[in-house]
Amino acid sequence: MYFAALLARTEDGWEASDTELDDVETLSDLTDLAREASEEDTVLVLIEQEDAWFGVVRVDGEEDPRIYVSDAAAAARSSYGEILLTDELLGRDPGDDDADLDSLDLDGTEDGEPDDANDSEDDEEEEESVSGEIVSHSPVGDREILADLGVSEKELLALDEGDALSTIAEALGAAEVLETVR
């Protein structure tokens, strides 16, 4: 289950709005959606997948969006998470989506024969793949995304996926407005 909301900072405080991401296919679409909420002020897009990962996209006016994702591998399994996991965020060169086929071990076997030994590997040790690249179960992005708003890097990294957005909203003084759209 997903939850997404926009928090826009105004002269009167924070305003929250529930947002549908069904029509959002790219980070650019998400940024445009945030700018529609407020063209000049700070807008935070808060996204969470229940107990798996959360993400924050910060848009300040016309500046490039800043992104933080709590668990890159978990987000990679999500269509909304894939929007946030840009090449830059994952530390790869733009356009490197084409993997060298000679370097790929597509099924872990020779000649396509099944290998029962691979079936016993622990799923927790496996990492997710995005466009042929390995993505770890670690936070990625701007860890200081909320530092000037009252959530330090240390506090952000310590957040539990289950209640992260509520904790962030509370630190911003926006807990009540966020709860109205939940």
Coordinates of C-alpha atoms in Angstrom, one line a residue:
M1 CA 0.0 0.0 0.0
Y2 CA 1.3 3.4 -1.0
F3 CA 0.7 6.9 0.5
A4 CA 1.8 10.1 -1.2
A5 CA 1.2 13.7 -0.1
L6 CA 2.5 17.1 -1.0
L7 CA 3.5 19.5 1.8
A8 CA 3.8 23.1 0.6
R9 CA 5.4 25.7 2.9
T10 CA 3.4 29.0 2.8
E11 CA 3.5 32.2 4.8
D12 CA 0.8 30.7 7.0
G13 CA 2.6 27.4 7.6
W14 CA 2.4 24.1 5.9
E15 CA -0.4 23.0 3.6
A16 CA -0.9 19.3 2.8
S17 CA -2.7 17.7 -0.1
D18 CA -3.2 14.1 -0.9
T19 CA -1.8 13.3 -4.3
E20 CA -2.4 10.7 -6.9
L21 CA 0.7 9.5 -8.7
D22 CA -1.1 7.4 -11.3
D23 CA -0.3 9.9 -14.1
V24 CA 3.3 10.5 -12.9
E25 CA 5.8 8.5 -15.0
T26 CA 9.0 10.5 -14.5
L27 CA 10.8 12.7 -12.0
S28 CA 10.0 15.6 -14.2
D29 CA 6.3 14.9 -14.0
L30 CA 6.6 14.7 -10.2
T31 CA 8.5 17.9 -10.0
D32 CA 5.9 19.6 -12.2
L33 CA 3.2 18.3 -9.8
A34 CA 5.1 19.8 -6.8
R35 CA 5.5 23.2 -8.6
E36 CA 1.8 23.3 -9.3
A37 CA 1.3 23.3 -5.5
S38 CA 3.6 26.3 -5.0
E39 CA 5.8 27.9 -7.6
E40 CA 8.0 29.9 -5.2
D41 CA 8.0 28.1 -1.8
T42 CA 9.4 24.8 -0.7
V43 CA 7.3 21.8 -1.6
L44 CA 8.0 18.3 -0.2
V45 CA 6.6 15.2 -1.9
L46 CA 6.4 12.5 0.6
I47 CA 6.0 8.9 -0.6
E48 CA 5.9 5.7 1.4
Q49 CA 5.3 2.0 0.7
E50 CA 4.0 0.5 3.9
D51 CA 6.9 -0.7 6.1
A52 CA 9.3 -1.1 3.1
W53 CA 10.7 2.3 2.1
F54 CA 10.0 6.0 2.0
G55 CA 11.1 8.9 -0.2
V56 CA 11.2 12.6 0.0
V57 CA 11.5 14.9 -3.0
R58 CA 12.1 18.5 -2.2
V59 CA 11.4 21.2 -4.8
D60 CA 12.4 24.8 -4.0
G61 CA 11.1 27.1 -6.8
E62 CA 12.9 26.5 -10.0
E63 CA 15.9 24.6 -8.5
D64 CA 16.5 21.0 -9.4
P65 CA 14.6 18.6 -7.1
R66 CA 16.5 17.1 -4.2
I67 CA 15.7 13.4 -3.5
Y68 CA 16.2 11.0 -0.6
V69 CA 15.1 7.3 -0.6
S70 CA 15.4 5.2 2.6
D71 CA 16.0 1.8 0.9
A72 CA 17.1 1.8 -2.8
A73 CA 16.6 -1.9 -3.4
A74 CA 13.0 -1.9 -1.9
A75 CA 12.2 1.3 -3.9
A76 CA 13.5 -0.4 -7.1
R77 CA 10.7 -3.0 -6.8
S78 CA 8.2 -0.2 -6.8
S79 CA 6.9 1.8 -9.8
Y80 CA 6.9 4.9 -7.7
G81 CA 10.3 4.2 -6.3
E82 CA 11.7 3.7 -9.8
I83 CA 10.7 7.3 -10.6
L84 CA 12.9 8.6 -7.8
L85 CA 15.9 6.3 -8.5
T86 CA 17.6 8.4 -11.2
D87 CA 21.0 7.6 -12.7
E88 CA 22.6 10.4 -10.7
L89 CA 21.0 9.2 -7.4
L90 CA 22.3 5.7 -8.0
G91 CA 25.8 7.0 -9.0
R92 CA 25.8 5.8 -12.6
D93 CA 26.4 7.6 -15.8
P94 CA 23.2 8.8 -17.6
G95 CA 22.4 6.5 -20.5
D96 CA 24.2 3.5 -19.1
D97 CA 21.0 1.5 -19.1
D98 CA 22.4 -0.8 -21.8
A99 CA 24.3 -3.5 -20.0
D100 CA 27.1 -5.4 -21.7
L101 CA 25.4 -8.7 -22.5
D102 CA 28.8 -10.6 -22.3
S103 CA 29.1 -9.6 -18.7
L104 CA 25.6 -10.6 -17.6
D105 CA 24.9 -14.0 -16.1
L106 CA 21.3 -14.1 -17.0
D107 CA 20.2 -17.3 -15.3
G108 CA 23.3 -18.3 -13.4
T109 CA 23.8 -21.5 -15.4
E110 CA 25.6 -22.6 -18.5
D111 CA 23.5 -23.3 -21.7
G112 CA 20.3 -22.2 -19.8
E113 CA 20.1 -25.4 -17.8
P114 CA 18.5 -25.0 -14.4
D115 CA 20.8 -25.0 -11.4
D116 CA 19.1 -26.3 -8.2
A117 CA 22.0 -25.0 -6.0
N118 CA 20.9 -21.4 -6.7
D119 CA 17.4 -22.2 -5.2
S120 CA 18.8 -22.5 -1.7
E121 CA 20.3 -19.0 -1.6
D122 CA 19.0 -16.8 1.2
D123 CA 16.7 -14.1 -0.4
E124 CA 17.8 -11.5 2.1
E125 CA 21.3 -11.7 0.7
E126 CA 20.1 -10.9 -2.8
E127 CA 20.1 -7.4 -4.0
E128 CA 17.7 -5.9 -6.5
S129 CA 18.6 -5.0 -10.0
V130 CA 17.5 -1.9 -11.9
S131 CA 18.4 -1.9 -15.6
G132 CA 21.0 -4.6 -15.1
E133 CA 22.6 -2.7 -12.2
I134 CA 22.9 -3.9 -8.6
V135 CA 21.1 -1.7 -6.1
S136 CA 21.8 -2.1 -2.4
H137 CA 19.4 -2.0 0.5
S138 CA 20.8 1.3 1.7
P139 CA 19.6 4.9 1.7
V140 CA 20.5 7.0 -1.3
G141 CA 20.2 10.7 -2.1
D142 CA 20.5 13.9 -0.3
R143 CA 20.8 13.1 3.4
E144 CA 20.7 16.8 4.3
I145 CA 17.4 17.3 2.4
L146 CA 15.5 18.4 5.5
A147 CA 18.4 19.7 7.7
D148 CA 17.4 23.3 7.4
L149 CA 13.8 22.3 8.2
G150 CA 14.6 20.6 11.5
V151 CA 15.5 17.0 10.5
S152 CA 19.2 16.4 10.6
E153 CA 21.0 13.7 8.5
K154 CA 21.4 11.5 11.6
E155 CA 17.7 11.8 12.4
L156 CA 16.7 11.1 8.8
L157 CA 18.9 8.0 8.7
A158 CA 17.4 6.7 12.0
L159 CA 13.8 6.9 10.8
D160 CA 11.8 3.7 10.8
E161 CA 10.0 3.2 7.5
G162 CA 6.7 2.5 9.3
D163 CA 6.3 6.0 10.8
A164 CA 8.9 8.1 9.0
L165 CA 6.5 10.5 7.3
S166 CA 4.7 11.2 10.5
T167 CA 7.9 11.8 12.3
I168 CA 9.1 14.2 9.5
A169 CA 5.8 16.0 9.5
E170 CA 6.0 16.4 13.3
A171 CA 9.5 17.8 13.1
L172 CA 8.3 20.3 10.5
G173 CA 5.3 21.3 12.6
A174 CA 3.0 19.8 9.9
A175 CA 1.8 16.7 11.6
E176 CA -1.9 17.8 11.9
V177 CA -2.1 18.9 8.3
L178 CA -0.5 15.7 7.1
E179 CA -3.0 13.6 9.1
T180 CA -5.9 15.4 7.4
V181 CA -4.9 13.9 4.1
R182 CA -4.0 10.4 5.3

